[in-house]
PDB file of C-alpha atoms in Angstrom:
ATOM      1  CA  UNK A   1      -0.032   0.067   0.118  1.00 74.00           C
ATOM      2  CA  UNK A   2       1.435   3.326  -1.053  1.00 86.00           C
ATOM      3  CA  UNK A   3       1.238   6.179   1.460  1.00 92.00           C
ATOM      4  CA  UNK A   4       2.325   9.679   0.659  1.00 96.00           C
ATOM      5  CA  UNK A   5       3.598  12.326   2.981  1.00 95.00           C
ATOM      6  CA  UNK A   6       4.019  16.087   2.121  1.00 95.00           C
ATOM      7  CA  UNK A   7       6.144  18.412   3.868  1.00 95.00           C
ATOM      8  CA  UNK A   8       7.830  21.855   3.373  1.00 97.00           C
ATOM      9  CA  UNK A   9       4.828  24.218   3.264  1.00 97.00           C
ATOM     10  CA  UNK A  10       4.703  27.496   5.173  1.00 97.00           C
ATOM     11  CA  UNK A  11       4.112  31.210   4.877  1.00 98.00           C
ATOM     12  CA  UNK A  12       6.621  33.130   2.837  1.00 98.00           C
ATOM     13  CA  UNK A  13       6.576  36.533   1.086  1.00 98.00           C
ATOM     14  CA  UNK A  14       6.348  37.172  -2.566  1.00 98.00           C
ATOM     15  CA  UNK A  15       9.575  36.560  -4.293  1.00 98.00           C
ATOM     16  CA  UNK A  16      10.701  33.919  -1.707  1.00 98.00           C
ATOM     17  CA  UNK A  17      11.381  30.256  -2.483  1.00 98.00           C
ATOM     18  CA  UNK A  18      10.171  27.094  -0.792  1.00 98.00           C
ATOM     19  CA  UNK A  19      10.753  23.415  -1.441  1.00 98.00           C
ATOM     20  CA  UNK A  20       8.240  20.803  -0.867  1.00 98.00           C
ATOM     21  CA  UNK A  21       8.956  17.156  -0.375  1.00 98.00           C
ATOM     22  CA  UNK A  22       6.793  14.088  -0.790  1.00 97.00           C
ATOM     23  CA  UNK A  23       7.911  10.743   0.520  1.00 95.00           C
ATOM     24  CA  UNK A  24       6.113   7.589  -0.739  1.00 93.00           C
ATOM     25  CA  UNK A  25       6.067   4.621   1.700  1.00 91.00           C
ATOM     26  CA  UNK A  26       6.034   1.011   0.804  1.00 83.00           C
ATOM     27  CA  UNK A  27       7.904  -0.797  -2.107  1.00 83.00           C
ATOM     28  CA  UNK A  28      10.115   1.104  -4.241  1.00 85.00           C
ATOM     29  CA  UNK A  29       9.018   1.929  -7.693  1.00 85.00           C
ATOM     30  CA  UNK A  30      10.678   2.523 -11.093  1.00 88.00           C
ATOM     31  CA  UNK A  31       7.736   3.266 -13.273  1.00 93.00           C
ATOM     32  CA  UNK A  32       4.638   5.356 -13.432  1.00 94.00           C
ATOM     33  CA  UNK A  33       4.496   9.076 -12.597  1.00 96.00           C
ATOM     34  CA  UNK A  34       4.254  11.393  -9.512  1.00 96.00           C
ATOM     35  CA  UNK A  35       2.735  14.789  -9.654  1.00 97.00           C
ATOM     36  CA  UNK A  36       1.732  17.845  -7.725  1.00 98.00           C
ATOM     37  CA  UNK A  37      -1.677  19.518  -7.558  1.00 98.00           C
ATOM     38  CA  UNK A  38      -2.944  22.475  -5.806  1.00 98.00           C
ATOM     39  CA  UNK A  39      -6.140  23.767  -4.550  1.00 98.00           C
ATOM     40  CA  UNK A  40      -6.658  27.237  -3.679  1.00 98.00           C
ATOM     41  CA  UNK A  41      -9.563  28.231  -1.359  1.00 96.00           C
ATOM     42  CA  UNK A  42     -12.868  27.886  -3.057  1.00 96.00           C
ATOM     43  CA  UNK A  43     -11.343  26.658  -6.150  1.00 97.00           C
ATOM     44  CA  UNK A  44     -10.962  23.224  -7.933  1.00 96.00           C
ATOM     45  CA  UNK A  45      -7.639  21.288  -7.899  1.00 96.00           C
ATOM     46  CA  UNK A  46      -5.353  22.208 -10.624  1.00 97.00           C
ATOM     47  CA  UNK A  47      -2.320  20.520 -12.153  1.00 98.00           C
ATOM     48  CA  UNK A  48       0.972  22.043 -11.169  1.00 98.00           C
ATOM     49  CA  UNK A  49       3.802  19.560 -12.266  1.00 98.00           C
ATOM     50  CA  UNK A  50       4.361  15.896 -12.989  1.00 98.00           C
ATOM     51  CA  UNK A  51       7.461  13.728 -13.613  1.00 97.00           C
ATOM     52  CA  UNK A  52       7.641  10.343 -15.354  1.00 96.00           C
ATOM     53  CA  UNK A  53       9.534   8.041 -12.884  1.00 93.00           C
ATOM     54  CA  UNK A  54      11.507   5.980 -15.442  1.00 93.00           C
ATOM     55  CA  UNK A  55      12.888   8.663 -17.562  1.00 92.00           C
ATOM     56  CA  UNK A  56      12.383  11.709 -15.493  1.00 94.00           C
ATOM     57  CA  UNK A  57      10.617  13.838 -18.184  1.00 96.00           C
ATOM     58  CA  UNK A  58       8.803  16.632 -16.664  1.00 97.00           C
ATOM     59  CA  UNK A  59       5.676  18.703 -17.289  1.00 97.00           C
ATOM     60  CA  UNK A  60       4.409  22.040 -15.880  1.00 98.00           C
ATOM     61  CA  UNK A  61       1.392  24.075 -15.799  1.00 98.00           C
ATOM     62  CA  UNK A  62       1.928  27.251 -17.850  1.00 98.00           C
ATOM     63  CA  UNK A  63       1.394  29.318 -14.639  1.00 97.00           C
ATOM     64  CA  UNK A  64       4.554  27.883 -13.042  1.00 98.00           C
ATOM     65  CA  UNK A  65       6.941  27.318 -16.001  1.00 98.00           C
ATOM     66  CA  UNK A  66      10.177  28.942 -15.209  1.00 98.00           C
ATOM     67  CA  UNK A  67       9.580  29.219 -11.587  1.00 98.00           C
ATOM     68  CA  UNK A  68       8.939  25.711 -10.262  1.00 98.00           C
ATOM     69  CA  UNK A  69      10.985  22.601 -10.760  1.00 98.00           C
ATOM     70  CA  UNK A  70       9.901  19.076 -10.049  1.00 98.00           C
ATOM     71  CA  UNK A  71      12.496  16.461  -9.344  1.00 97.00           C
ATOM     72  CA  UNK A  72      12.671  12.983  -8.037  1.00 96.00           C
ATOM     73  CA  UNK A  73      15.046  10.790  -5.851  1.00 92.00           C
ATOM     74  CA  UNK A  74      14.381   7.327  -6.952  1.00 88.00           C
ATOM     75  CA  UNK A  75      16.118   5.330  -4.177  1.00 88.00           C
ATOM     76  CA  UNK A  76      13.951   7.238  -1.621  1.00 90.00           C
ATOM     77  CA  UNK A  77      10.563   7.226  -3.562  1.00 92.00           C
ATOM     78  CA  UNK A  78      10.644  11.007  -3.177  1.00 95.00           C
ATOM     79  CA  UNK A  79       9.557  13.748  -5.328  1.00 96.00           C
ATOM     80  CA  UNK A  80      10.403  17.529  -4.667  1.00 98.00           C
ATOM     81  CA  UNK A  81       8.846  20.637  -5.845  1.00 98.00           C
ATOM     82  CA  UNK A  82      11.288  23.567  -5.838  1.00 98.00           C
ATOM     83  CA  UNK A  83       9.172  26.636  -5.945  1.00 98.00           C
ATOM     84  CA  UNK A  84      11.049  30.030  -6.654  1.00 98.00           C
ATOM     85  CA  UNK A  85       9.767  33.636  -7.018  1.00 98.00           C
ATOM     86  CA  UNK A  86       6.526  32.666  -5.401  1.00 98.00           C
ATOM     87  CA  UNK A  87       3.553  34.909  -6.017  1.00 98.00           C
ATOM     88  CA  UNK A  88       0.325  35.388  -4.034  1.00 98.00           C
ATOM     89  CA  UNK A  89      -1.503  33.412  -6.548  1.00 97.00           C
ATOM     90  CA  UNK A  90       0.586  30.455  -5.715  1.00 98.00           C
ATOM     91  CA  UNK A  91      -1.373  30.241  -2.357  1.00 98.00           C
ATOM     92  CA  UNK A  92      -2.984  26.987  -2.015  1.00 98.00           C
ATOM     93  CA  UNK A  93      -2.860  23.472  -0.478  1.00 98.00           C
ATOM     94  CA  UNK A  94      -0.390  21.505  -2.392  1.00 98.00           C
ATOM     95  CA  UNK A  95      -1.092  17.817  -2.844  1.00 98.00           C
ATOM     96  CA  UNK A  96       1.396  15.178  -3.945  1.00 97.00           C
ATOM     97  CA  UNK A  97      -0.041  12.224  -6.065  1.00 97.00           C
ATOM     98  CA  UNK A  98       1.271   8.954  -7.365  1.00 96.00           C
ATOM     99  CA  UNK A  99       0.156   7.178 -10.650  1.00 95.00           C
ATOM    100  CA  UNK A 100       1.192   3.622 -10.971  1.00 93.00           C
ATOM    101  CA  UNK A 101       1.054   3.806 -14.757  1.00 92.00           C
ATOM    102  CA  UNK A 102       2.105   6.944 -16.736  1.00 92.00           C
ATOM    103  CA  UNK A 103      -0.608   8.092 -19.194  1.00 94.00           C
ATOM    104  CA  UNK A 104       0.183  10.877 -21.481  1.00 92.00           C
ATOM    105  CA  UNK A 105      -3.597  11.856 -21.674  1.00 95.00           C
ATOM    106  CA  UNK A 106      -4.133  11.964 -17.766  1.00 96.00           C
ATOM    107  CA  UNK A 107      -0.901  12.821 -16.164  1.00 95.00           C
ATOM    108  CA  UNK A 108      -2.248  16.414 -15.719  1.00 97.00           C
ATOM    109  CA  UNK A 109      -5.676  15.177 -14.340  1.00 97.00           C
ATOM    110  CA  UNK A 110      -6.782  14.422 -11.058  1.00 97.00           C
ATOM    111  CA  UNK A 111      -8.395  11.234 -12.345  1.00 96.00           C
ATOM    112  CA  UNK A 112      -4.918   9.965 -13.475  1.00 96.00           C
ATOM    113  CA  UNK A 113      -3.595   9.293 -10.043  1.00 97.00           C
ATOM    114  CA  UNK A 114      -4.484   6.639  -7.593  1.00 96.00           C
ATOM    115  CA  UNK A 115      -2.647   7.707  -4.384  1.00 95.00           C
ATOM    116  CA  UNK A 116      -2.619  11.173  -2.612  1.00 97.00           C
ATOM    117  CA  UNK A 117      -1.122  12.849   0.265  1.00 97.00           C
ATOM    118  CA  UNK A 118      -2.840  15.019   2.905  1.00 96.00           C
ATOM    119  CA  UNK A 119      -1.648  18.265   1.556  1.00 97.00           C
ATOM    120  CA  UNK A 120       0.615  20.889   2.735  1.00 97.00           C
ATOM    121  CA  UNK A 121      -0.381  24.620   2.939  1.00 98.00           C
ATOM    122  CA  UNK A 122       1.546  27.214   1.058  1.00 98.00           C
ATOM    123  CA  UNK A 123       0.782  30.822   1.791  1.00 98.00           C
ATOM    124  CA  UNK A 124       2.512  33.634  -0.291  1.00 98.00           C
ATOM    125  CA  UNK A 125       1.959  37.111   1.340  1.00 98.00           C
ATOM    126  CA  UNK A 126       2.649  40.402  -0.756  1.00 93.00           C
TER     127      UNK A 126
END
């Protein structure tokens, strides 16, 4: 059974950086994908970034391109989200997710993932 635990959220000022971590428990994996989604208050969850586990290809929402970087550490079943030049509109609860099988048509959709973390709050003040 896969369990995901996010950490690294906090309250920062616009322009600051923050790094989120997500550790997956259980058996190590070498395929599939992991992603980050976020949900602002009163809004639907939206895709932020994803990474294919085997090859490491990355994908980003247009809103975070050039500012956020997703990376993985295979041996630790861990994915990171480095967030630079944070903006108030980045304020949200950030969720880590795991998909057992990468699917090019659903990697950026909530329905494409089977396992989810509890979320970590990121608040960016101006």
